Short mmCIF file of C-alpha atoms in Angstrom, two decimals:
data_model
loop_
_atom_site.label_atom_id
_atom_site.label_comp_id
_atom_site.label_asym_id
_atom_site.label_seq_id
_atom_site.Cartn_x
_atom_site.Cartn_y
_atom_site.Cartn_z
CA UNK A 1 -7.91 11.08 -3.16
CA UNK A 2 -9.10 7.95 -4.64
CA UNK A 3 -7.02 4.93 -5.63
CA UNK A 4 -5.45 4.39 -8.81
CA UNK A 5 -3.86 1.12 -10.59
CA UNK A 6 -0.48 1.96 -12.47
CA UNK A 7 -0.07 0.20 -15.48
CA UNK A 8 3.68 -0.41 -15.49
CA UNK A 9 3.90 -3.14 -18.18
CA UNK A 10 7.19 -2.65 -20.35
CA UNK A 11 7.20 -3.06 -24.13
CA UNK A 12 11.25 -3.67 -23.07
CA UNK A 13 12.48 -7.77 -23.07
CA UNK A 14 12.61 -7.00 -19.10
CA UNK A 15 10.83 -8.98 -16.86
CA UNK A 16 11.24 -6.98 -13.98
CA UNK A 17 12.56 -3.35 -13.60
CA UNK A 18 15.31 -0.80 -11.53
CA UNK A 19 14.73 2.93 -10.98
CA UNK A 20 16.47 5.59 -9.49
CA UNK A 21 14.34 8.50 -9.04
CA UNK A 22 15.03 12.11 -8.35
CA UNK A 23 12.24 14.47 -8.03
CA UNK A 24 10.56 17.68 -6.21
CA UNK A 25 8.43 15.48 -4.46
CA UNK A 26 7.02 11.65 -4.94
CA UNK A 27 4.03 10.85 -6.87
CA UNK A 28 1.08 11.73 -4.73
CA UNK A 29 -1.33 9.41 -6.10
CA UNK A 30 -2.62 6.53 -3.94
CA UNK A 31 -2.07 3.48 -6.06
CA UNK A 32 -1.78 -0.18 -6.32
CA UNK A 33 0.12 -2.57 -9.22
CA UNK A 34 0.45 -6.39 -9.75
CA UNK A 35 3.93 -5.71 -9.24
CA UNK A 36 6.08 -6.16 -6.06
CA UNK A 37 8.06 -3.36 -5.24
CA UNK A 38 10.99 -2.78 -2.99
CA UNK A 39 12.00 0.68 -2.32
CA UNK A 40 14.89 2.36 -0.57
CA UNK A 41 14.33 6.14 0.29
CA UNK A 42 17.50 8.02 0.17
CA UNK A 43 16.03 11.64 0.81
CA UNK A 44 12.54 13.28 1.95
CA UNK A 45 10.13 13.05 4.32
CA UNK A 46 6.44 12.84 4.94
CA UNK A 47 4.01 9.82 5.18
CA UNK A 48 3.90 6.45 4.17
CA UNK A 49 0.91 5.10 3.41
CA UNK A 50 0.37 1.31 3.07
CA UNK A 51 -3.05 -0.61 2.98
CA UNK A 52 -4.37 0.39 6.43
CA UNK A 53 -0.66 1.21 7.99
CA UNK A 54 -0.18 5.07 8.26
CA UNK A 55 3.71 6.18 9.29
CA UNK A 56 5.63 8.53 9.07
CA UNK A 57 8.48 8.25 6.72
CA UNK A 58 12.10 9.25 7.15
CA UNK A 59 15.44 9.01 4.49
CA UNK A 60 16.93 5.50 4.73
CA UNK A 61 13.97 3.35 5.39
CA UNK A 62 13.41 0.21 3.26
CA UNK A 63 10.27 -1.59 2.61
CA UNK A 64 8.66 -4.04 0.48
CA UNK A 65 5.31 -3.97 -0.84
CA UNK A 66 3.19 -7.16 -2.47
CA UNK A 67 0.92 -7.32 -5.54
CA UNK A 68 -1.97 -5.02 -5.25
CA UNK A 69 -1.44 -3.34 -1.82
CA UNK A 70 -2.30 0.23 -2.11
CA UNK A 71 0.78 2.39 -1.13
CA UNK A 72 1.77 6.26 -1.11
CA UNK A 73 4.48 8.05 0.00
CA UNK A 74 2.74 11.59 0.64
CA UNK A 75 5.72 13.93 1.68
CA UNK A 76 4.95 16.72 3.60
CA UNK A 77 3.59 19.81 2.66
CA UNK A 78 6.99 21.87 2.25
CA UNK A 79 7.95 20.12 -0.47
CA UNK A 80 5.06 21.15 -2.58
CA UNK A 81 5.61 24.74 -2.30
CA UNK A 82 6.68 26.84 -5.38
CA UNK A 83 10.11 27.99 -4.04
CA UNK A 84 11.11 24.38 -2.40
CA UNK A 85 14.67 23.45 -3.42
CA UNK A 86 14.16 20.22 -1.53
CA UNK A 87 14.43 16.66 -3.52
CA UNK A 88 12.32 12.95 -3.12
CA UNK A 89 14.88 10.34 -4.16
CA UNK A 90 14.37 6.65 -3.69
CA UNK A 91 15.23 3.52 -5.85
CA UNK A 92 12.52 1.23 -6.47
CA UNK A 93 12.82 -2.29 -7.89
CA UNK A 94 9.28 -3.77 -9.41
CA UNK A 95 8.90 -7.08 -10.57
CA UNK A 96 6.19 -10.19 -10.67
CA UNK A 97 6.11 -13.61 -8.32
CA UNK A 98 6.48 -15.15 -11.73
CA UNK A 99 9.59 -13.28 -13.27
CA UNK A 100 11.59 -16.54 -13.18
CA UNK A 101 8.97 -18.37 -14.30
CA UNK A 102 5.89 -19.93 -12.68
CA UNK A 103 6.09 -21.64 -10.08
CA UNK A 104 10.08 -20.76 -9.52
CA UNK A 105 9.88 -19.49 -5.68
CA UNK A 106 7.52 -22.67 -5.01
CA UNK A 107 10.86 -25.05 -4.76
CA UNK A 108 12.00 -26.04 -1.75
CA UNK A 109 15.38 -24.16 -2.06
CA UNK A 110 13.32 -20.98 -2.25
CA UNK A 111 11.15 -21.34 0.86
CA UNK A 112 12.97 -18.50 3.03
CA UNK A 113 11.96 -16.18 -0.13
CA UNK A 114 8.33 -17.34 -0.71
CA UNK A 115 7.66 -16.86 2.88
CA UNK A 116 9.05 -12.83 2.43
CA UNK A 117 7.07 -12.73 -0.68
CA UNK A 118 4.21 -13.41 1.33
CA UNK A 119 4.74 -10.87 4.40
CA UNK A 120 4.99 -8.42 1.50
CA UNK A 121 1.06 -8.88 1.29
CA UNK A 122 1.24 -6.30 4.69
CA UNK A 123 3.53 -4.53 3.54
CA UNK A 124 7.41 -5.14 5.31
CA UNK A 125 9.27 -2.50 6.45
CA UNK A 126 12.97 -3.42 7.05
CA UNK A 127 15.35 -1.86 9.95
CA UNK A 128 18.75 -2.22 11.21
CA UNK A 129 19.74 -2.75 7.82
CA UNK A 130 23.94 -2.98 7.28
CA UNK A 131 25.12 -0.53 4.61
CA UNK A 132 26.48 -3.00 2.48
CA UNK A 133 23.26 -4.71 1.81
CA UNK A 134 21.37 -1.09 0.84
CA UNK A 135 24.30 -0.74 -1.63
CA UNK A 136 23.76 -4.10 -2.82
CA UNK A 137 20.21 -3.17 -3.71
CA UNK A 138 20.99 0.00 -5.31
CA UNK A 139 24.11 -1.37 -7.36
CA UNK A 140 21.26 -3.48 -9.27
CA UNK A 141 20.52 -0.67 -11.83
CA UNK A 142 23.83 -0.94 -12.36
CA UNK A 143 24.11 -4.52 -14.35
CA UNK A 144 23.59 -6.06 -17.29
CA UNK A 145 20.05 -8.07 -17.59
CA UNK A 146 21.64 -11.40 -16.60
CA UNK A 147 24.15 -10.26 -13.51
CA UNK A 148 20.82 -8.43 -12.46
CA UNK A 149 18.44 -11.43 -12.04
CA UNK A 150 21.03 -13.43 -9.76
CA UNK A 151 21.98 -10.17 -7.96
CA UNK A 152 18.49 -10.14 -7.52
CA UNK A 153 18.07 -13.31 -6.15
CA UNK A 154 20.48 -13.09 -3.67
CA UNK A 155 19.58 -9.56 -2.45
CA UNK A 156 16.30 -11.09 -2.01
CA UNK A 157 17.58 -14.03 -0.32
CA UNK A 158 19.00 -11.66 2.14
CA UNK A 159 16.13 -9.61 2.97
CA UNK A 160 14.58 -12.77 3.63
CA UNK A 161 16.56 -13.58 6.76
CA UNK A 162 17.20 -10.69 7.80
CA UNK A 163 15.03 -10.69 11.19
CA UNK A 164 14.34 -6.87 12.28
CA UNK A 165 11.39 -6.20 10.41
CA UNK A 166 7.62 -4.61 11.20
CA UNK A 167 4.45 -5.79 8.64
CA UNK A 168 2.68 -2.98 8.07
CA UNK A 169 -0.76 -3.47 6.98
CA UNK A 170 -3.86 -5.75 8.85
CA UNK A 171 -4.43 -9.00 7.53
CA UNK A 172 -7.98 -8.11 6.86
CA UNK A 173 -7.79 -5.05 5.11
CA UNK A 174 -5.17 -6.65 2.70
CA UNK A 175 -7.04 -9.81 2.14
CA UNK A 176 -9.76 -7.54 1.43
CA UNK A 177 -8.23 -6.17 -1.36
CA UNK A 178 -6.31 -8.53 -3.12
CA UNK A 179 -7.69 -8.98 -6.62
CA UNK A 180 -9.21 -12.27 -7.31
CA UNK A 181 -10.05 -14.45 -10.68
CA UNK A 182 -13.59 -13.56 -9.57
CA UNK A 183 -14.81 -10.92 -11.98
CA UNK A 184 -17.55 -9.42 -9.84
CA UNK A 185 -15.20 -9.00 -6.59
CA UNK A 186 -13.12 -7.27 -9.31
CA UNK A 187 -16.02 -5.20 -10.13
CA UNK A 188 -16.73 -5.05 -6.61
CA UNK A 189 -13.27 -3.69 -5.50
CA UNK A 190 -13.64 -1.03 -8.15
CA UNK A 191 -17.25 0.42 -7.34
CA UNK A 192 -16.09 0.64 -3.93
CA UNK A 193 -13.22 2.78 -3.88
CA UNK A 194 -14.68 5.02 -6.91
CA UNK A 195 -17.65 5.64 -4.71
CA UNK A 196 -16.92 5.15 -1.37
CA UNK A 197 -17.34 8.23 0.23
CA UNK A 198 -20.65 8.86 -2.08
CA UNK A 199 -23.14 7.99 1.10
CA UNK A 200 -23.04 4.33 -1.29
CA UNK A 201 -24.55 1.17 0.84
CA UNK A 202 -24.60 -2.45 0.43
CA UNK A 203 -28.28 -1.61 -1.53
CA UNK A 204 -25.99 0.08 -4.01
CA UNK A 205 -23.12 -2.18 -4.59
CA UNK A 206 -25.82 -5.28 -5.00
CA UNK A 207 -27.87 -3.50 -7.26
CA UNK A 208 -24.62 -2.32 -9.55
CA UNK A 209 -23.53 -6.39 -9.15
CA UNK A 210 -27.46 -7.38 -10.42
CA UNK A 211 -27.85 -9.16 -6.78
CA UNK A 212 -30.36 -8.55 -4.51
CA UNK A 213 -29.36 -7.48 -1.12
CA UNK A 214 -29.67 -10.22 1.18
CA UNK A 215 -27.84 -12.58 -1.71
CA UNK A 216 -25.01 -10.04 -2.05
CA UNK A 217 -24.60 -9.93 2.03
CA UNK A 218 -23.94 -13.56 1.97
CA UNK A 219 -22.05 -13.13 -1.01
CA UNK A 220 -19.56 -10.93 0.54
CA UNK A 221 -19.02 -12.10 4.40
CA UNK A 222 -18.62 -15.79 2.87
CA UNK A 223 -15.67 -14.40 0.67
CA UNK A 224 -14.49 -11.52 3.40
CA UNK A 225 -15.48 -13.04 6.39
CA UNK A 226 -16.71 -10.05 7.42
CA UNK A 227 -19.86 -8.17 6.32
CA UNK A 228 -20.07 -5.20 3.87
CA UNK A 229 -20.76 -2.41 6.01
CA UNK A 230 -17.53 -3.34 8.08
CA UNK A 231 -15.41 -3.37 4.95
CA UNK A 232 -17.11 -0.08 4.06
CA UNK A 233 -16.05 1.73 6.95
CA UNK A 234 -13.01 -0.09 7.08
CA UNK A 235 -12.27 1.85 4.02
CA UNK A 236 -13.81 5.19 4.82
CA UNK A 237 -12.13 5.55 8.22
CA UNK A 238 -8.61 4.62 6.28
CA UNK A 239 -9.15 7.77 3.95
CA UNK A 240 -10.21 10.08 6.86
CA UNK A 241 -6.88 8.71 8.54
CA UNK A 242 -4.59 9.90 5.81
CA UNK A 243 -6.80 13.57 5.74
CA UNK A 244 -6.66 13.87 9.44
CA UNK A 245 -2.63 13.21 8.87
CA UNK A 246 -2.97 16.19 6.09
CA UNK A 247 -4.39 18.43 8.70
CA UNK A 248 -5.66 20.92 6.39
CA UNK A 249 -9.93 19.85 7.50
CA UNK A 250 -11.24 19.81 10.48
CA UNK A 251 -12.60 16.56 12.26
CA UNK A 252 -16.29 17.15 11.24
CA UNK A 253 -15.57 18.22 7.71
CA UNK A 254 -13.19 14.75 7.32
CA UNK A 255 -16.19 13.08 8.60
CA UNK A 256 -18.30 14.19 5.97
CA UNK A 257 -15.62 13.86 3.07
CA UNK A 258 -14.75 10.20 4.24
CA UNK A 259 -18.79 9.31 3.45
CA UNK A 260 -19.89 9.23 6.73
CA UNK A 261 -23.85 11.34 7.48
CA UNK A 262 -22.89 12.20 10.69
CA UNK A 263 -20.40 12.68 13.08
CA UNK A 264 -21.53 10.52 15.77
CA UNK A 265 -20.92 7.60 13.71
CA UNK A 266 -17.82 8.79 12.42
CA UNK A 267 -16.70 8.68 15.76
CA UNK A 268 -18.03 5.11 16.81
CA UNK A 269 -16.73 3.89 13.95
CA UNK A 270 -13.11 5.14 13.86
CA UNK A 271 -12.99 4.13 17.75
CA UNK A 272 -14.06 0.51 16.74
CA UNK A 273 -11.40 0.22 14.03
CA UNK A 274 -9.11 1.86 15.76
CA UNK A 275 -9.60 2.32 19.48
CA UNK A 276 -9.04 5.51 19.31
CA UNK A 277 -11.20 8.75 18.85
CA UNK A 278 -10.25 10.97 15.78
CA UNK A 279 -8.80 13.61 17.82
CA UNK A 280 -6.77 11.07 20.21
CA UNK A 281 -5.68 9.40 16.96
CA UNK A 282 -4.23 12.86 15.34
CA UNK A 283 -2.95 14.13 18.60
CA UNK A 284 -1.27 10.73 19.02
CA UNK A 285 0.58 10.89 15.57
CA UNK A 286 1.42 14.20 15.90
CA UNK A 287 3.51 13.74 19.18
CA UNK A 288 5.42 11.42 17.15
CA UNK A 289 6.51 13.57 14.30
#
């Protein structure tokens, strides 16, 4: 499964968009946008993937996503068989920091907003959520352009106080991520989750950057603060996280798939991201089902 990035630029005079969607199942493509996105799952089940955070997902959850986090919500297996009659329904609102304008939720009256804006960089999963505010959120499809910018607004002003909440994703796996101005972490980013679980090395990525190794070490920790090869497995041990969720490999085969050459390191290295062995870390997540 590698990661894609969804183009969802309009050719509409809309600066920001509502959907309601109804389908067999959700898109199961792990994917990233420059858009934020708040969703609202009315039906289905499975798990939610979000930068490093791996949940399961249940109808009526809430969460909001910032610009470039990878995100998927993989429902489970049932609904991708032939004869399912079940349905994935969810309403998702994108839009841009700068929809209002540059520099709009940098005013002082928009503080409490900004500061959700930026816990959507983790990822923010809402609970204890009152009914009237999901409605409010889902009514926004339902106005004209104008109405649908303040309704916005205030919905947003709403989440933002709202106090019951979880962040989902580390710190360092989003900062990580986040696409820069810098053309060659762009290039970076891109090499490294196309080829990630190629058996590619730091050698590799240099070489494709026209670096030599030791300059494209410093390079990276100065910008990461944290080397390569941790980011690398950082990555690698996130992808054998969402197969070992799929359950359909077994622990050595996942440790192959996610790039690693042997399963001895596999191990290590999960345990050091993770504390936890592979097999505690399924056997864990499956009790919780």
């Amino acid at each position: 499964m590698k990661l894609h990035l969804l183009n969802r630029t309009s050719v509409s005079d809309r600066s920001f968009s509502v959907n309601h969607n109804l389908y067999p199942n959700f898109l199961r493509v792990w994917h990233y946008h420059p858009e934020i996105e708040l969703v609202v799952i009315l039906k289905s089940s499975g798990t939610r993937f979000i930068g490093d955070s791996i949940e399961k997902f249940q109808e009526g959850e809430v969460v909001l996503i910032g610009k470039n986090v990878p995100h998927m919500w993989l429902n489970d297996e049932i609904y991708f068989q032939p004869d399912s009659s079940l349905e994935a329904e969810a309403f998702a609102i994108h839009f841009t920091r700068d929809f209002l304008g540059k520099g709009f939720f940098d005013i002082p009256e928009m503080k409490e907003v900004a500061s959700l804006l930026a816990r959507a960089n983790r990822g923010v999963k809402f609970s204890s959520l009152n009914d009237e505010l999901v409605a409010e959120i889902m009514k926004l499809i339902d106005y004209d352009p104008t109405t649908r910018v303040f309704k916005t607004i205030e919905v947003l002003s709403k989440l933002a106080q709202h106090e019951d909440y979880q962040l989902l994703s580390t710190t360092s796996f989003v900062n990580a991520f986040q696409k820069t101005d810098n053309l060659r972490m762009d290039k970076i980013y891109a090499y490294v989750f196309e080829n990630f679980n190629d058996g590619i090395s730091a050698s590799d990525v240099a070489k494709m950057t026209g670096m030599n190794k030791s300059a494209f070490s410093r390079f990276f920790k100065k910008t990461h603060k944290k080397s390569f090869t941790r980011y690398l497995n950082e990555i690698k041990v996130g992808y054998a996280c969402r197969l070992l969720l799929e359950n359909k490999e077994s622990i050595t085969s996942i440790a192959y798939l996610s790039g690693f050459n042997n399963i001895s390191n596999f191990n290590r290295q999960f345990k050091i991201i993770h504390g936890l062995a592979p097999s505690a870390y399924l056997k864990y997540h499956s009790s919780n089902d």
